[in-house]
Tab-separated table of N, CA and C in Angstrom:
chain	number	residue	atom	x	y	z
P	236	UNK	N	89.004	107.424	74.773
P	236	UNK	CA	89.407	106.394	75.735
P	236	UNK	C	91.138	106.249	75.756
P	237	UNK	N	91.438	107.080	75.102
P	237	UNK	CA	92.698	107.325	74.999
P	237	UNK	C	93.097	108.073	76.697
P	238	UNK	N	92.416	108.975	76.716
P	238	UNK	CA	92.740	109.776	78.280
P	238	UNK	C	91.559	109.232	79.447
P	239	UNK	N	91.301	108.297	79.197
P	239	UNK	CA	90.612	107.198	79.721
P	239	UNK	C	91.900	106.540	80.926
P	240	UNK	N	92.663	106.107	79.586
P	240	UNK	CA	93.532	104.871	79.702
P	240	UNK	C	94.463	105.642	80.654
P	241	UNK	N	95.249	107.088	80.145
P	241	UNK	CA	96.017	107.732	80.674
P	241	UNK	C	95.592	108.239	82.317
P	242	UNK	N	94.371	108.648	82.530
P	242	UNK	CA	93.722	108.740	83.825
P	242	UNK	C	93.988	107.700	84.784
P	243	UNK	N	93.692	106.447	84.482
P	243	UNK	CA	93.589	105.207	84.899
P	243	UNK	C	95.330	104.727	85.387
P	244	UNK	N	96.140	105.205	84.373
P	244	UNK	CA	97.728	104.582	84.663
P	244	UNK	C	98.288	105.935	85.873
P	245	UNK	N	97.360	106.876	85.366
P	245	UNK	CA	98.132	107.901	86.435
P	245	UNK	C	97.430	107.744	88.112
P	246	UNK	N	96.396	107.649	88.050
P	246	UNK	CA	95.468	107.061	89.488
P	246	UNK	C	96.389	105.763	90.072
P	247	UNK	N	96.824	104.897	89.205
P	247	UNK	CA	97.442	103.655	89.408
P	247	UNK	C	98.062	104.025	90.244
P	248	UNK	N	99.346	105.137	89.926
P	248	UNK	CA	100.717	105.449	90.104
P	248	UNK	C	100.823	106.157	91.163
P	249	UNK	N	99.818	106.658	91.091
P	249	UNK	CA	99.522	107.807	92.729
P	249	UNK	C	99.442	107.228	93.830
P	250	UNK	N	98.311	106.318	93.792
P	250	UNK	CA	97.681	105.484	94.867
P	250	UNK	C	98.796	104.393	95.124
P	251	UNK	N	99.995	104.102	94.411
P	251	UNK	CA	101.078	103.380	94.935
P	251	UNK	C	101.947	104.089	95.932
P	252	UNK	N	101.831	105.406	95.844
P	252	UNK	CA	102.713	105.905	97.131
P	252	UNK	C	102.138	105.365	98.425
P	253	UNK	N	100.862	105.777	98.671
P	253	UNK	CA	100.391	105.150	99.974
P	253	UNK	C	100.499	103.636	100.336
P	254	UNK	N	100.898	102.965	99.258
P	254	UNK	CA	100.750	101.363	99.112
P	254	UNK	C	102.251	101.047	99.915
P	255	UNK	N	103.324	102.126	99.604
P	255	UNK	CA	104.485	101.815	99.938
P	255	UNK	C	104.969	102.182	101.341
P	256	UNK	N	103.967	102.790	102.207
P	256	UNK	CA	104.531	102.933	103.696
P	256	UNK	C	104.893	101.919	104.270
P	257	UNK	N	105.955	102.146	105.168
P	257	UNK	CA	106.727	101.578	105.619
P	257	UNK	C	106.463	101.313	107.448
P	258	UNK	N	106.026	101.147	108.030
P	258	UNK	CA	106.153	101.841	109.378
P	258	UNK	C	107.059	101.788	110.274
P	259	UNK	N	107.161	102.369	111.452
P	259	UNK	CA	108.499	102.998	111.906
P	259	UNK	C	109.296	101.458	112.697
P	260	UNK	N	110.639	101.686	112.460
P	260	UNK	CA	111.399	100.513	112.710
P	260	UNK	C	111.522	100.690	114.125
P	261	UNK	N	111.463	101.672	114.888
P	261	UNK	CA	111.781	101.655	116.439
P	261	UNK	C	110.721	100.945	116.860
P	262	UNK	N	110.889	100.513	118.400
P	262	UNK	CA	109.833	99.572	119.163
P	262	UNK	C	109.590	100.639	120.412
P	263	UNK	N	108.255	100.583	120.700
P	263	UNK	CA	107.793	101.443	121.840
P	263	UNK	C	108.667	101.249	123.003
P	264	UNK	N	108.781	100.153	122.990
P	264	UNK	CA	109.803	100.254	124.361
P	264	UNK	C	110.932	100.523	124.496
P	265	UNK	N	111.824	101.005	123.379
P	265	UNK	CA	112.835	102.012	123.481
P	265	UNK	C	113.079	103.103	123.787
P	266	UNK	N	111.559	103.772	124.028
P	266	UNK	CA	111.579	105.050	124.234
P	266	UNK	C	110.640	105.909	125.661
P	267	UNK	N	110.735	104.947	126.722
P	267	UNK	CA	110.323	105.174	127.953
P	267	UNK	C	111.430	105.915	128.491
P	268	UNK	N	111.302	107.176	129.240
P	268	UNK	CA	112.702	107.400	129.665
P	268	UNK	C	112.378	107.627	130.980
P	269	UNK	N	113.105	106.569	132.165
P	269	UNK	CA	112.832	106.492	133.664
P	269	UNK	C	114.267	106.893	134.463
P	270	UNK	N	114.368	108.073	134.789
P	270	UNK	CA	115.841	108.007	135.761
P	270	UNK	C	115.395	108.446	137.062
P	271	UNK	N	116.494	108.032	137.878
P	271	UNK	CA	116.393	108.942	139.372
P	271	UNK	C	116.853	110.064	139.341
P	272	UNK	N	116.062	110.821	140.254
P	272	UNK	CA	116.498	112.605	140.456
P	272	UNK	C	116.273	112.656	141.531
P	273	UNK	N	117.556	113.320	142.557
P	273	UNK	CA	117.364	113.527	143.710
P	273	UNK	C	116.583	114.788	143.960
P	274	UNK	N	114.937	114.886	144.549
P	274	UNK	CA	114.387	115.419	144.966
P	274	UNK	C	113.034	115.077	145.288
P	275	UNK	N	112.056	115.542	145.969
P	275	UNK	CA	111.028	115.009	146.074
P	275	UNK	C	109.969	115.534	145.529
P	276	UNK	N	108.680	114.452	145.405
P	276	UNK	CA	107.787	114.538	144.817
P	276	UNK	C	107.078	116.147	144.376
P	277	UNK	N	107.292	116.813	145.618
P	277	UNK	CA	106.268	118.309	145.062
P	277	UNK	C	107.325	119.124	144.697
P	278	UNK	N	108.467	119.158	144.672
P	278	UNK	CA	109.688	119.942	144.153
P	278	UNK	C	109.742	119.908	142.735
P	279	UNK	N	109.778	118.335	142.421
P	279	UNK	CA	110.016	118.022	141.212
P	279	UNK	C	108.860	118.397	140.320
P	280	UNK	N	107.032	118.134	141.132
P	280	UNK	CA	106.086	118.783	140.035
P	280	UNK	C	106.132	120.120	139.613
P	281	UNK	N	106.553	121.050	140.714
P	281	UNK	CA	106.699	122.710	140.219
P	281	UNK	C	107.787	122.766	139.363
P	282	UNK	N	108.788	121.983	139.582
P	282	UNK	CA	109.891	122.192	138.162
P	282	UNK	C	109.238	121.704	136.883
P	283	UNK	N	108.657	120.857	137.036
P	283	UNK	CA	108.331	120.266	135.978
P	283	UNK	C	107.055	121.035	135.189
P	284	UNK	N	106.262	121.898	136.151
P	284	UNK	CA	105.437	122.713	135.436
P	284	UNK	C	106.538	123.651	134.989
P	285	UNK	N	107.165	124.171	135.538
P	285	UNK	CA	108.183	125.715	135.650
P	285	UNK	C	108.722	125.612	134.433
P	286	UNK	N	109.427	124.271	134.300
P	286	UNK	CA	110.336	124.104	132.661
P	286	UNK	C	109.013	123.649	131.321
P	287	UNK	N	107.853	122.777	131.353
P	287	UNK	CA	106.734	123.043	130.855
P	287	UNK	C	106.233	124.488	130.074
P	288	UNK	N	106.110	125.240	131.088
P	288	UNK	CA	105.882	126.989	130.565
P	288	UNK	C	106.924	127.219	130.253
P	289	UNK	N	108.220	127.429	130.508
P	289	UNK	CA	109.043	127.624	129.800
P	289	UNK	C	109.316	127.538	127.991
P	290	UNK	N	108.711	126.265	128.313
P	290	UNK	CA	109.056	125.401	126.495
P	290	UNK	C	108.114	125.690	125.774
P	291	UNK	N	107.173	126.563	126.978
P	291	UNK	CA	105.912	126.923	125.657
P	291	UNK	C	104.625	125.520	125.520
P	292	UNK	N	104.771	124.781	126.390
P	292	UNK	CA	104.005	123.392	126.438
P	292	UNK	C	102.781	123.512	127.020
P	293	UNK	N	101.765	123.284	127.109
P	293	UNK	CA	100.328	123.588	127.981
P	293	UNK	C	99.961	122.526	128.335
P	294	UNK	N	99.571	122.375	129.930
P	294	UNK	CA	99.403	121.179	130.949
P	294	UNK	C	98.174	121.000	129.932
P	295	UNK	N	97.844	119.842	129.741
P	295	UNK	CA	96.480	119.318	129.578
P	295	UNK	C	95.455	118.835	131.090
P	296	UNK	N	96.285	117.769	131.879
P	296	UNK	CA	96.447	117.561	133.176
P	296	UNK	C	97.025	116.977	133.737
P	297	UNK	N	97.090	117.828	135.182
P	297	UNK	CA	97.701	117.409	135.969
P	297	UNK	C	96.905	117.106	137.529
P	298	UNK	N	97.488	116.050	137.938
P	298	UNK	CA	97.181	115.400	139.110
P	298	UNK	C	98.437	115.083	139.978
P	299	UNK	N	98.465	116.073	140.956
P	299	UNK	CA	99.596	115.952	141.887
P	299	UNK	C	99.766	114.939	143.261
P	300	UNK	N	98.535	114.305	143.055
P	300	UNK	CA	98.302	113.286	144.061
P	300	UNK	C	99.448	111.941	143.710
P	301	UNK	N	98.952	111.574	142.240
P	301	UNK	CA	99.247	110.654	141.582
P	301	UNK	C	100.839	111.123	140.862
P	302	UNK	N	100.718	112.247	140.683
P	302	UNK	CA	102.168	112.896	139.713
P	302	UNK	C	101.929	112.792	138.269
P	303	UNK	N	100.619	112.324	138.001
P	303	UNK	CA	100.632	112.407	136.582
P	303	UNK	C	100.483	113.512	135.615
P	304	UNK	N	101.216	113.977	134.758
P	304	UNK	CA	101.072	115.442	133.916
P	304	UNK	C	101.024	114.848	132.743
P	305	UNK	N	100.177	115.801	132.069
P	305	UNK	CA	100.176	115.322	130.311
P	305	UNK	C	100.062	116.409	129.766
P	306	UNK	N	100.581	116.774	128.732
P	306	UNK	CA	100.335	117.944	127.807
P	306	UNK	C	99.843	118.118	126.620
P	307	UNK	N	99.278	118.835	126.034
P	307	UNK	CA	98.506	119.176	124.986
P	307	UNK	C	99.499	119.056	123.772
P	308	UNK	N	98.958	118.312	122.477
P	308	UNK	CA	100.102	118.017	121.610
P	308	UNK	C	100.618	119.294	120.998
P	309	UNK	N	101.563	119.448	120.827
P	309	UNK	CA	102.681	121.140	119.941
P	309	UNK	C	102.704	120.842	118.889
P	310	UNK	N	102.529	122.112	117.860
P	310	UNK	CA	102.869	121.621	116.970
P	310	UNK	C	104.281	121.985	116.683
P	311	UNK	N	105.378	120.473	115.800
P	311	UNK	CA	106.989	120.915	116.310
P	311	UNK	C	107.360	120.191	115.047
P	312	UNK	N	108.234	120.948	114.289
P	312	UNK	CA	108.648	120.004	113.155
P	312	UNK	C	110.074	119.060	113.606
P	313	UNK	N	109.387	117.749	113.494
P	313	UNK	CA	110.157	116.767	114.060
P	313	UNK	C	110.816	116.221	113.043
P	314	UNK	N	112.336	115.630	113.189
P	314	UNK	CA	113.193	115.397	112.441
P	314	UNK	C	113.478	113.775	112.221
P	315	UNK	N	114.188	113.211	111.594
P	315	UNK	CA	114.426	111.707	111.850
P	315	UNK	C	115.192	111.281	112.949
P	316	UNK	N	116.153	111.893	113.452
P	316	UNK	CA	116.679	112.065	114.850
P	316	UNK	C	115.532	112.336	116.133
P	317	UNK	N	114.335	112.591	116.057
P	317	UNK	CA	113.691	112.945	117.106
P	317	UNK	C	112.817	111.869	117.051
P	318	UNK	N	112.232	111.241	115.856
P	318	UNK	CA	111.010	110.410	116.124
P	318	UNK	C	111.282	109.552	114.879
P	319	UNK	N	110.559	108.175	114.645
P	319	UNK	CA	110.159	107.390	113.547
P	319	UNK	C	108.852	107.237	113.097
P	320	UNK	N	108.724	107.749	111.787
P	320	UNK	CA	107.020	108.129	111.399
P	320	UNK	C	107.153	106.978	110.085
P	321	UNK	N	108.155	106.237	109.895
P	321	UNK	CA	107.756	105.490	108.700
P	321	UNK	C	108.553	105.944	107.556
P	322	UNK	N	108.333	104.899	106.821
P	322	UNK	CA	109.175	105.536	105.183
P	322	UNK	C	108.432	105.096	104.199
P	323	UNK	N	108.541	106.050	102.846
P	323	UNK	CA	108.174	105.774	101.406
P	323	UNK	C	108.905	105.318	100.565
P	324	UNK	N	109.036	104.191	99.870
P	324	UNK	CA	110.087	104.220	99.088
P	324	UNK	C	111.538	104.545	99.625
P	325	UNK	N	111.772	104.326	100.738
P	325	UNK	CA	113.195	104.151	101.657
P	325	UNK	C	113.053	105.879	101.709
P	326	UNK	N	112.355	106.849	101.586
P	326	UNK	CA	112.837	107.982	102.171
P	326	UNK	C	111.822	108.439	103.388
P	327	UNK	N	112.675	108.795	104.342
P	327	UNK	CA	111.791	109.142	105.849
P	327	UNK	C	110.687	110.357	105.373
P	328	UNK	N	109.431	109.933	106.066
P	328	UNK	CA	108.185	111.123	105.734
P	328	UNK	C	108.895	112.210	106.645
P	329	UNK	N	109.632	112.167	107.534
P	329	UNK	CA	109.736	113.689	108.311
P	329	UNK	C	110.544	114.695	107.630
P	330	UNK	N	111.036	113.860	106.384
P	330	UNK	CA	112.032	115.237	105.811
P	330	UNK	C	111.586	115.435	104.835
P	331	UNK	N	110.154	115.330	103.973
P	331	UNK	CA	109.136	115.371	103.491
P	331	UNK	C	108.242	117.135	104.057
P	332	UNK	N	108.372	117.762	103.313
P	332	UNK	CA	107.612	119.469	103.754
P	332	UNK	C	105.956	118.952	104.229
P	333	UNK	N	105.458	118.169	103.644
P	333	UNK	CA	104.316	117.814	103.236
P	333	UNK	C	103.792	116.850	104.669
P	334	UNK	N	104.698	116.726	105.643
P	334	UNK	CA	104.670	116.196	106.662
P	334	UNK	C	104.188	117.237	107.747
P	335	UNK	N	103.303	117.351	108.585
P	335	UNK	CA	102.855	117.824	109.579
P	335	UNK	C	102.941	117.311	110.972
P	336	UNK	N	103.739	117.461	111.989
P	336	UNK	CA	103.902	116.952	113.159
P	336	UNK	C	103.564	117.547	114.689
P	337	UNK	N	103.607	116.757	115.482
P	337	UNK	CA	102.598	116.999	116.955
P	337	UNK	C	104.064	116.394	117.732
P	338	UNK	N	104.057	116.905	118.881
P	338	UNK	CA	104.880	116.377	120.337
P	338	UNK	C	104.047	116.715	121.190
P	339	UNK	N	104.038	115.714	122.372
P	339	UNK	CA	103.155	115.832	123.704
P	339	UNK	C	104.280	114.647	124.809
P	340	UNK	N	103.845	115.144	125.852
P	340	UNK	CA	104.675	114.266	126.776
P	340	UNK	C	103.382	113.647	128.067
P	341	UNK	N	103.442	112.484	128.201
P	341	UNK	CA	103.190	112.003	129.772
P	341	UNK	C	104.316	111.729	130.775
P	342	UNK	N	104.235	112.638	131.537
P	342	UNK	CA	105.246	112.662	132.909
P	342	UNK	C	104.673	111.675	133.982
P	343	UNK	N	105.101	111.419	134.806
P	343	UNK	CA	104.959	110.434	136.352
P	343	UNK	C	106.211	111.169	137.069
P	344	UNK	N	105.354	111.696	137.682
P	344	UNK	CA	106.486	112.386	139.117
P	344	UNK	C	106.351	111.445	140.397
P	345	UNK	N	107.521	110.761	140.676
P	345	UNK	CA	107.605	110.110	142.324
P	345	UNK	C	108.692	110.859	143.280
P	346	UNK	N	108.727	110.465	144.250
P	346	UNK	CA	109.841	111.047	144.813
P	346	UNK	C	111.351	110.428	144.452
P	347	UNK	N	111.675	111.392	144.132
P	347	UNK	CA	113.300	110.638	143.668
P	347	UNK	C	113.263	109.954	142.386
P	348	UNK	N	112.363	109.922	141.351
P	348	UNK	CA	112.112	109.777	140.028
P	348	UNK	C	111.399	110.467	139.060
P	349	UNK	N	111.478	110.250	137.834
P	349	UNK	CA	110.547	111.322	137.321
P	349	UNK	C	110.747	110.168	135.529
P	350	UNK	N	109.780	110.023	135.415
P	350	UNK	CA	109.220	108.995	134.204
P	350	UNK	C	108.555	109.825	133.082
P	351	UNK	N	109.271	109.963	131.214
P	351	UNK	CA	108.992	110.842	130.543
P	351	UNK	C	108.809	109.768	129.590
P	352	UNK	N	107.249	110.252	128.792
P	352	UNK	CA	106.918	109.517	127.254
P	352	UNK	C	106.750	110.231	126.671
P	353	UNK	N	107.302	110.483	125.362
P	353	UNK	CA	106.750	111.567	124.299
P	353	UNK	C	106.073	110.881	123.407
P	354	UNK	N	105.024	111.370	122.763
P	354	UNK	CA	104.139	111.010	121.837
P	354	UNK	C	104.164	112.173	120.545
P	355	UNK	N	104.573	111.592	119.611
P	355	UNK	CA	104.771	112.045	118.784
P	355	UNK	C	103.580	111.520	117.636
P	356	UNK	N	102.829	112.486	116.694
P	356	UNK	CA	101.948	112.620	115.719
P	356	UNK	C	102.114	113.017	114.733
P	357	UNK	N	101.987	112.601	113.199
P	357	UNK	CA	102.143	113.257	112.346
P	357	UNK	C	101.169	112.610	111.195
P	358	UNK	N	100.794	113.739	110.044
P	358	UNK	CA	99.912	113.792	109.307
P	358	UNK	C	101.226	113.906	107.893
P	359	UNK	N	100.424	113.167	106.785
P	359	UNK	CA	101.122	113.264	105.381
P	359	UNK	C	100.039	113.864	104.526
P	360	UNK	N	100.213	114.939	104.068
P	360	UNK	CA	99.147	115.248	103.524
P	360	UNK	C	99.644	116.121	102.068
P	361	UNK	N	99.286	115.438	101.310
P	361	UNK	CA	99.667	115.731	100.077
P	361	UNK	C	98.734	116.398	99.275
P	362	UNK	N	97.648	116.861	99.762
P	362	UNK	CA	96.686	117.535	98.950
P	362	UNK	C	95.564	116.559	98.251
P	363	UNK	N	95.615	115.608	97.989
P	363	UNK	CA	94.722	114.325	97.183
P	363	UNK	C	94.359	113.608	97.847
P	364	UNK	N	92.889	113.501	98.397
P	364	UNK	CA	92.160	112.617	99.315
P	364	UNK	C	92.652	111.195	99.648
P	365	UNK	N	93.010	110.657	98.431
P	365	UNK	CA	93.457	109.278	98.370
P	365	UNK	C	94.997	109.243	98.950
P	366	UNK	N	95.711	110.134	98.911
P	366	UNK	CA	97.240	110.311	99.588
P	366	UNK	C	97.496	110.278	100.664
P	367	UNK	N	96.265	111.332	101.229
P	367	UNK	CA	96.834	111.728	102.736
P	367	UNK	C	96.514	110.899	103.981
P	368	UNK	N	97.369	111.108	104.784
P	368	UNK	CA	97.235	109.765	105.817
P	368	UNK	C	98.191	110.067	106.873
P	369	UNK	N	97.349	109.387	108.395
P	369	UNK	CA	98.042	109.890	109.635
P	369	UNK	C	99.266	108.568	109.663
P	370	UNK	N	100.250	109.155	110.381
P	370	UNK	CA	101.426	108.519	110.137
P	370	UNK	C	101.479	107.757	111.672
P	371	UNK	N	101.819	106.281	111.768
P	371	UNK	CA	102.124	105.750	113.231
P	371	UNK	C	103.491	106.219	113.627
P	372	UNK	N	103.685	106.872	114.672
P	372	UNK	CA	104.895	107.417	114.969
P	372	UNK	C	105.372	107.233	116.239
P	373	UNK	N	106.937	106.774	116.407
P	373	UNK	CA	107.643	106.353	117.709
P	373	UNK	C	108.692	107.610	118.270
P	374	UNK	N	108.413	107.825	119.290
P	374	UNK	CA	109.990	108.783	119.741
P	374	UNK	C	111.306	107.912	119.887
P	375	UNK	N	111.999	109.061	119.555
P	375	UNK	CA	113.406	108.160	119.875
P	375	UNK	C	114.380	108.460	121.157
P	376	UNK	N	113.406	109.135	121.808
P	376	UNK	CA	114.113	109.560	123.288
P	376	UNK	C	114.807	110.949	123.268
P	377	UNK	N	115.204	111.708	121.755
P	377	UNK	CA	116.091	112.944	122.019
P	377	UNK	C	115.269	113.863	122.946
P	378	UNK	N	113.617	114.390	122.703
P	378	UNK	CA	112.981	115.354	123.327
P	378	UNK	C	112.714	115.172	124.562
P	379	UNK	N	112.716	113.602	125.266
P	379	UNK	CA	112.244	113.480	126.541
P	379	UNK	C	113.707	113.822	127.499
P	380	UNK	N	114.846	113.427	126.916
P	380	UNK	CA	115.847	113.578	127.094
P	380	UNK	C	116.735	114.885	127.617
P	381	UNK	N	116.201	116.106	126.745
P	381	UNK	CA	116.445	117.225	126.510
P	381	UNK	C	115.173	118.106	127.637
P	382	UNK	N	114.374	117.405	127.633
P	382	UNK	CA	113.312	117.875	128.684
P	382	UNK	C	113.606	117.589	130.383
P	383	UNK	N	113.842	116.094	130.401
P	383	UNK	CA	114.713	116.040	131.778
P	383	UNK	C	115.933	116.536	132.282
P	384	UNK	N	116.602	117.070	131.307
P	384	UNK	CA	118.001	118.067	131.923
P	384	UNK	C	117.293	119.400	132.071
P	385	UNK	N	116.293	119.783	131.288
P	385	UNK	CA	115.964	121.320	131.958
P	385	UNK	C	115.008	121.166	132.806
P	386	UNK	N	114.333	119.954	133.564
P	386	UNK	CA	113.597	119.693	134.456
P	386	UNK	C	114.743	119.624	135.665
P	387	UNK	N	116.137	119.234	135.585
P	387	UNK	CA	116.838	118.905	136.551
P	387	UNK	C	117.536	120.419	136.723
P	388	UNK	N	117.616	121.269	135.523
P	388	UNK	CA	118.233	122.622	136.001
P	388	UNK	C	116.918	123.309	136.543
P	389	UNK	N	115.816	123.343	136.790
P	389	UNK	CA	114.923	124.337	137.127
P	389	UNK	C	114.859	123.767	138.616
P	390	UNK	N	115.380	122.676	139.132
P	390	UNK	CA	115.131	122.230	140.742
P	390	UNK	C	115.853	123.708	141.399
């Protein structure tokens, strides 16, 4: 009887961590990077392809007519400066080593314009099925700005 009480109490405490999840405070509208760039669409597409290859990104889809390029999610250790994946009990999930994260890009290339949207995803894996969870993440624009500068340098 005593063991049952201890196990019930322990289960309630452990499941409480999942209940304390606070979603990201950053709004999705803040993370779309659209900047003018002095280059034609064809030259920009080549610069984007070159930059993605040099950064170790894998292109999932490319449509040169529409200028849309998407990348495969790449495993990347995100930090709170790069993305917001929420908090538990006031602590950022991205600071926890049990959080695995990935990042991918959606890029729209037009004449004299480049639009980049980052897509962070993360999983919090403690090891117990009742505590493991997929996190909702929002990019803060740091990686998108770095990619834009790299593309500009590769023109």
